Coordinates of C-alpha atoms in Angstrom, one line a residue:
X1 CA 0.2 -0.3 -0.1
X2 CA 1.4 3.7 -1.2
X3 CA 1.0 6.0 2.1
X4 CA 0.8 9.5 0.8
X5 CA 1.6 12.2 3.3
X6 CA -0.5 15.5 3.1
X7 CA 0.9 18.9 4.1
X8 CA -1.9 21.1 5.7
X9 CA -2.4 23.4 8.5
X10 CA -5.4 21.8 9.8
X11 CA -8.1 19.6 8.3
X12 CA -11.0 22.0 8.4
X13 CA -13.6 22.5 5.9
X14 CA -11.4 24.6 3.8
X15 CA -11.3 24.5 0.0
X16 CA -8.2 22.6 -0.2
X17 CA -9.0 20.2 2.7
X18 CA -12.5 19.5 1.2
X19 CA -10.9 18.8 -1.8
X20 CA -8.4 16.0 -0.2
X21 CA -11.5 14.9 1.4
X22 CA -13.1 14.1 -1.8
X23 CA -10.8 12.5 -3.4
X24 CA -10.0 10.6 -0.1
X25 CA -13.3 8.9 0.1
X26 CA -13.3 8.2 -3.5
X27 CA -10.1 6.6 -4.3
X28 CA -9.2 2.8 -3.7
X29 CA -7.7 2.8 -0.1
X30 CA -6.6 -0.7 -0.8
X31 CA -4.2 0.6 -2.7
X32 CA -3.3 4.3 -1.3
X33 CA -3.8 5.4 2.1
X34 CA -3.7 8.8 3.2
X35 CA -2.0 10.4 6.4
X36 CA -1.6 14.2 7.6
X37 CA 1.0 16.7 8.6
X38 CA -0.3 19.6 10.5
X39 CA 1.3 22.8 11.4
X40 CA -1.5 23.6 14.0
X41 CA -2.1 21.3 16.8
X42 CA -5.9 21.7 16.8
X43 CA -8.7 19.7 16.0
X44 CA -10.0 19.9 12.5
X45 CA -13.4 19.5 11.6
X46 CA -12.3 16.2 9.5
X47 CA -10.7 14.7 12.0
X48 CA -13.1 12.0 13.1
X49 CA -14.1 11.1 9.5
X50 CA -10.3 10.7 8.6
X51 CA -9.4 8.2 11.1
X52 CA -12.8 6.1 9.8
X53 CA -11.4 6.3 6.9
X54 CA -8.0 4.8 8.2
X55 CA -6.1 7.7 8.1
X56 CA -3.5 9.3 10.5
X57 CA -3.1 12.7 11.7
X58 CA 0.4 13.9 12.8
X59 CA 1.6 17.4 14.0
X60 CA 4.6 19.5 13.9
X61 CA 5.8 20.9 16.8
X62 CA 4.9 24.7 17.4
X63 CA 7.1 27.4 16.1
X64 CA 9.4 28.7 19.0
X65 CA 10.3 31.7 16.6
X66 CA 7.2 33.6 15.1
X67 CA 9.2 36.5 12.9
X68 CA 11.8 36.8 10.3
X69 CA 14.2 34.6 8.5
X70 CA 14.7 32.7 11.7
X71 CA 11.2 31.4 11.7
X72 CA 11.4 30.0 8.5
X73 CA 15.1 28.1 9.5
X74 CA 13.0 26.8 12.3
X75 CA 10.4 25.3 10.3
X76 CA 12.7 23.6 7.6
X77 CA 14.6 22.1 10.8
X78 CA 11.0 21.1 12.3
X79 CA 10.1 19.4 9.0
X80 CA 13.3 17.6 8.1
X81 CA 13.5 16.1 11.5
X82 CA 9.9 14.8 11.7
X83 CA 10.5 13.3 8.2
X84 CA 13.6 11.9 9.7
X85 CA 12.0 10.5 12.1
X86 CA 9.1 8.8 10.7
X87 CA 9.9 7.5 7.4
X88 CA 7.4 4.6 8.0
X89 CA 4.5 6.8 7.6
X90 CA 4.7 8.2 4.2
X91 CA 6.0 6.9 0.9
X92 CA 5.2 10.0 -0.9
X93 CA 4.7 13.9 0.0
X94 CA 2.1 16.2 -1.1
X95 CA 2.1 19.8 -0.1
X96 CA -0.7 22.0 -0.7
X97 CA -0.2 25.6 -0.9
X98 CA -0.1 28.6 -3.0
X99 CA 3.3 30.8 -2.2
X100 CA 6.8 30.3 -3.6
X101 CA 8.1 30.9 -0.2
X102 CA 6.4 28.5 1.4
X103 CA 7.2 25.7 -1.3
X104 CA 11.0 26.6 -0.8
X105 CA 10.8 25.7 2.9
X106 CA 9.3 22.6 2.5
X107 CA 11.2 21.8 -0.5
X108 CA 14.5 22.4 1.4
X109 CA 13.1 20.4 4.1
X110 CA 12.6 17.2 2.1
X111 CA 15.9 17.8 0.5
X112 CA 17.4 17.6 3.9
X113 CA 15.6 14.5 5.1
X114 CA 16.3 13.0 1.6
X115 CA 12.7 12.7 0.5
X116 CA 12.4 12.5 -3.3
X117 CA 8.8 11.7 -3.9
X118 CA 7.1 14.9 -3.9
X119 CA 4.1 16.6 -5.2
X120 CA 3.7 20.2 -4.8
X121 CA -0.1 21.2 -5.6
X122 CA -1.0 24.8 -6.3
X123 CA -4.6 26.0 -5.2
X124 CA -4.4 30.1 -5.7
X125 CA -3.8 32.2 -8.2
X126 CA -2.5 35.3 -6.0
X127 CA -1.0 36.5 -2.9
X128 CA 0.8 38.7 -0.6
X129 CA 4.2 39.5 -1.2
X130 CA 4.6 39.3 -4.8
X131 CA 8.3 39.9 -5.6
X132 CA 9.2 37.4 -2.9
X133 CA 7.4 34.8 -4.5
X134 CA 8.3 35.4 -8.0
X135 CA 12.1 35.0 -6.6
X136 CA 11.5 31.8 -5.1
X137 CA 9.6 30.5 -7.7
X138 CA 12.4 30.8 -10.1
X139 CA 14.7 29.4 -7.5
X140 CA 12.5 26.4 -6.7
X141 CA 12.3 25.7 -10.7
X142 CA 16.0 25.8 -11.1
X143 CA 17.5 23.7 -7.9
X144 CA 14.5 21.3 -6.6
X145 CA 12.8 18.7 -8.7
X146 CA 9.1 17.6 -7.9
X147 CA 5.9 16.8 -9.8
X148 CA 3.6 20.2 -9.9
X149 CA -0.1 20.0 -9.8
X150 CA -2.5 22.8 -10.0
X151 CA -6.3 23.4 -9.4
X152 CA -6.5 25.5 -12.7
X153 CA -4.0 26.8 -15.7
X154 CA -3.7 30.2 -13.9
X155 CA -3.1 28.8 -10.6
X156 CA -0.1 26.9 -12.4
X157 CA 0.8 30.1 -14.1
X158 CA 1.1 31.8 -10.3
X159 CA 3.3 29.1 -8.5
X160 CA 5.7 27.6 -11.5
X161 CA 5.1 30.2 -13.9
X162 CA 4.7 27.5 -16.6
X163 CA 1.5 26.8 -18.7
X164 CA 2.1 22.9 -19.1
X165 CA 1.4 22.0 -15.4
X166 CA -0.7 19.2 -15.1
X167 CA -4.2 20.2 -14.3
X168 CA -6.4 18.6 -11.7
X169 CA -9.7 20.0 -11.6
X170 CA -11.5 20.1 -7.8
X171 CA -14.0 17.5 -8.3
X172 CA -17.1 16.9 -5.9
X173 CA -19.9 14.6 -5.6
X174 CA -22.1 15.7 -8.4
X175 CA -25.3 14.0 -7.4
X176 CA -25.1 15.3 -3.7
X177 CA -25.1 18.8 -4.6
X178 CA -28.1 19.1 -7.4
X179 CA -31.0 21.0 -6.1
X180 CA -33.3 19.4 -3.7
X181 CA -36.9 21.3 -3.4
X182 CA -37.9 19.1 -0.4
X183 CA -34.6 19.9 1.5
X184 CA -35.1 23.6 0.6
X185 CA -38.7 23.7 2.2
X186 CA -37.6 21.6 5.3
X187 CA -34.3 23.4 6.0
X188 CA -36.1 27.1 5.5
X189 CA -38.8 25.8 8.0
X190 CA -35.7 25.0 10.3
X191 CA -34.4 28.7 9.9
X192 CA -37.8 30.4 10.1
X193 CA -37.4 31.6 6.9
X194 CA -40.8 32.5 4.4
X195 CA -40.4 34.3 1.3
X196 CA -37.3 36.0 1.8
X197 CA -34.9 36.9 -0.5
X198 CA -31.9 34.4 0.5
X199 CA -28.4 35.9 -0.4
X200 CA -25.8 33.0 0.6
X201 CA -22.1 32.8 0.8
X202 CA -19.7 29.8 1.7
X203 CA -16.1 30.6 2.9
X204 CA -13.5 31.3 5.6
X205 CA -13.4 34.7 7.2
X206 CA -9.9 35.9 6.1
X207 CA -9.0 38.7 3.7
X208 CA -9.0 36.5 0.5
X209 CA -12.9 36.0 0.8
X210 CA -13.5 39.9 0.8
X211 CA -16.4 39.5 3.4
X212 CA -16.3 43.5 3.7
X213 CA -17.5 44.0 0.5
X214 CA -20.2 41.5 0.9
X215 CA -21.7 43.1 3.7
X216 CA -21.5 46.5 2.1
X217 CA -23.4 45.0 -1.0
X218 CA -26.0 43.1 1.1
X219 CA -26.8 46.5 3.5
X220 CA -27.5 48.4 -0.1
X221 CA -29.6 45.7 -1.3
X222 CA -31.3 45.5 1.8
X223 CA -32.5 49.2 1.9
X224 CA -34.0 48.5 -1.6
X225 CA -35.7 45.3 -0.7
X226 CA -36.0 44.6 3.0
X227 CA -37.3 41.1 3.0
X228 CA -34.0 39.9 2.1
X229 CA -31.7 37.9 4.3
X230 CA -27.4 37.2 4.2
X231 CA -26.8 33.3 5.2
X232 CA -23.0 33.4 5.8
X233 CA -21.2 29.5 6.4
X234 CA -17.8 29.5 7.5
X235 CA -15.8 30.5 10.4
X236 CA -12.0 32.2 10.3
X237 CA -9.9 34.7 12.0
X238 CA -11.8 37.7 10.7
X239 CA -15.4 36.6 11.9
X240 CA -15.2 38.8 15.0
X241 CA -14.6 41.9 12.5
X242 CA -17.2 40.9 10.5
X243 CA -19.8 40.6 13.0
X244 CA -18.9 44.2 14.1
X245 CA -19.3 45.4 10.9
X246 CA -22.9 44.3 10.7
X247 CA -23.8 45.1 14.0
X248 CA -22.4 48.7 13.5
X249 CA -24.6 48.8 10.5
X250 CA -28.0 47.4 12.5
X251 CA -28.0 44.3 10.3
X252 CA -27.8 41.7 13.3
X253 CA -31.5 40.2 12.4
X254 CA -30.9 40.1 8.6
X255 CA -27.1 38.7 8.7
X256 CA -26.8 34.9 10.0
X257 CA -23.6 33.6 11.0
X258 CA -23.9 29.9 10.8
X259 CA -20.6 28.8 11.5
X260 CA -19.2 25.4 9.7
X261 CA -21.8 23.2 8.3
X262 CA -21.4 19.5 7.4
X263 CA -24.7 19.9 5.1
X264 CA -23.5 22.7 2.8
X265 CA -25.3 20.7 -0.3
X266 CA -28.4 21.4 1.7
X267 CA -27.7 25.4 2.3
X268 CA -27.2 25.8 -1.2
X269 CA -30.8 25.0 -2.1
X270 CA -32.1 27.3 0.2
X271 CA -29.9 30.1 -1.3
X272 CA -31.5 32.3 -4.2
X273 CA -28.2 33.8 -5.0
X274 CA -24.8 32.8 -4.3
X275 CA -22.6 35.9 -3.7
X276 CA -18.9 35.3 -4.2
X277 CA -16.5 38.3 -3.9
X278 CA -13.4 36.6 -3.2
X279 CA -10.2 38.7 -4.2
X280 CA -8.4 35.5 -5.7
X281 CA -9.1 32.0 -5.8
X282 CA -7.4 29.0 -7.7
X283 CA -10.3 26.9 -8.3
X284 CA -12.9 27.4 -5.8
X285 CA -14.8 24.0 -4.8
X286 CA -17.9 25.6 -3.4
X287 CA -18.3 27.9 -6.5
X288 CA -18.5 24.7 -8.6
X289 CA -20.6 23.2 -5.9
X290 CA -23.1 26.4 -6.3
X291 CA -23.2 26.1 -9.8
X292 CA -23.9 22.3 -9.7
X293 CA -26.8 23.3 -7.8
X294 CA -27.8 25.7 -10.5
X295 CA -27.7 28.9 -8.2
X296 CA -27.4 32.4 -10.1
X297 CA -24.1 33.1 -8.8
X298 CA -22.4 36.7 -8.8
X299 CA -18.5 36.7 -8.8
X300 CA -15.1 38.5 -9.3
X301 CA -14.5 39.0 -12.9
X302 CA -10.6 37.7 -12.3
X303 CA -12.2 34.3 -11.3
X304 CA -10.7 31.5 -13.3
X305 CA -12.8 30.9 -16.5
X306 CA -11.9 27.0 -15.5
X307 CA -14.4 27.4 -12.6
X308 CA -17.2 28.4 -14.8
X309 CA -19.7 25.3 -15.8
X310 CA -23.3 27.2 -15.7
X311 CA -24.8 29.7 -17.8
X312 CA -26.2 31.4 -14.8
X313 CA -22.8 33.1 -13.8
X314 CA -22.1 36.9 -13.8
X315 CA -18.7 37.7 -13.3
X316 CA -18.4 41.3 -11.9
X317 CA -16.0 44.3 -11.1
X318 CA -15.6 44.5 -7.5
X319 CA -18.1 47.7 -7.5
X320 CA -20.9 48.0 -5.3
X321 CA -23.1 49.7 -7.2
X322 CA -22.8 47.0 -10.3
X323 CA -23.9 44.1 -7.5
X324 CA -26.7 45.4 -6.3
X325 CA -28.1 46.7 -9.7
X326 CA -27.6 42.9 -10.9
X327 CA -29.0 41.5 -7.7
X328 CA -31.9 44.0 -8.3
X329 CA -32.5 42.9 -12.0
X330 CA -32.1 39.2 -11.2
X331 CA -35.5 36.6 -10.9
X332 CA -33.2 34.0 -9.0
X333 CA -34.4 31.3 -11.3
X334 CA -31.9 28.0 -11.5
X335 CA -30.3 26.6 -14.4
X336 CA -30.2 22.9 -15.8
X337 CA -27.4 24.3 -18.1
X338 CA -24.3 22.6 -16.3
X339 CA -21.4 21.2 -17.8
X340 CA -20.2 19.6 -14.9
X341 CA -18.4 16.8 -16.2
X342 CA -14.5 17.9 -15.7
X343 CA -15.7 18.3 -12.1
X344 CA -16.9 14.5 -11.6
X345 CA -15.0 13.2 -8.1
X346 CA -14.4 9.5 -9.6
X347 CA -12.6 10.9 -12.5
X348 CA -10.5 13.0 -10.4
X349 CA -9.9 10.4 -7.8
X350 CA -9.0 8.1 -10.6
X351 CA -6.6 10.9 -11.9
X352 CA -5.1 11.4 -8.6
X353 CA -5.0 7.6 -8.0
X354 CA -2.9 7.1 -11.1
X355 CA -0.1 10.1 -10.2
X356 CA 0.6 8.5 -6.8
X357 CA 1.1 5.0 -8.7
X358 CA 3.3 6.7 -11.2
X359 CA 5.3 8.3 -8.7

């Protein structure tokens, strides 16, 4: 059996973690088993399921230095030491990331530990500290060997500056995310909703997801249509800031924070429109899920074309007026014109399985 060690911060319901779990559930676990090395020693949303599927979760020691170059030297030492002392726990290492400095830190640690079977998986199209990123991107390409993967063409260009990277689309269980009228009615009843227009968003509360813009758009739309509500699914470091923003605008009755949910598929059937103003994305899993549900979707115009599989998506500038006007004019009808074949998880899992076997 091939043991694949995934490098993550923690196994919460984020986009790349959900992708990993979708693959894990659907590949041949008689041939391939997943283990996880987390940089944060906390309980993750998927921990129990990982244990039930036969996987193990390990943790790096907490960083004793949190600033400057010494922090990265400490990370290199900790990762390489762990790998040297736990060779029986993996055959292949699979890093999920989006910044070339993070790639360098791990590749340097892998080299020190004499680990040669390495996959780097790009999950985003932008990031902070761009000059630093470009420097280490060139360095990584020149001095290290690894198998590069990306969730979209744009994500491959961002992390490797290459267009010929193998693209692994973020597959999902298609049937699980189709619109379900009975689930819509049941969950709306549980939420105490009747005929309100329901705007919905799923995503971690962080800089990338751009919740501030979303709250401003909802505030202006709610002034036009008081019979509207915003449902927010997720958690994260900026959640308290967004709650304060909602409170300051006296929107607390109309914006609900639902935390992380295991039944996102059911909530998608409750939404009337999916609003997704992320500043950047590699290829969002939840954006694909929302399209499979048939939802009307508003998203940032920089969204990768690889992610668009429905005729019910409007890609817009991050302009509040434009978003409010589109929401005002939409009839919230769902579509059946969805080309979801490349996001079928059975195909994605089979491709990943073949990559692991080849390596």
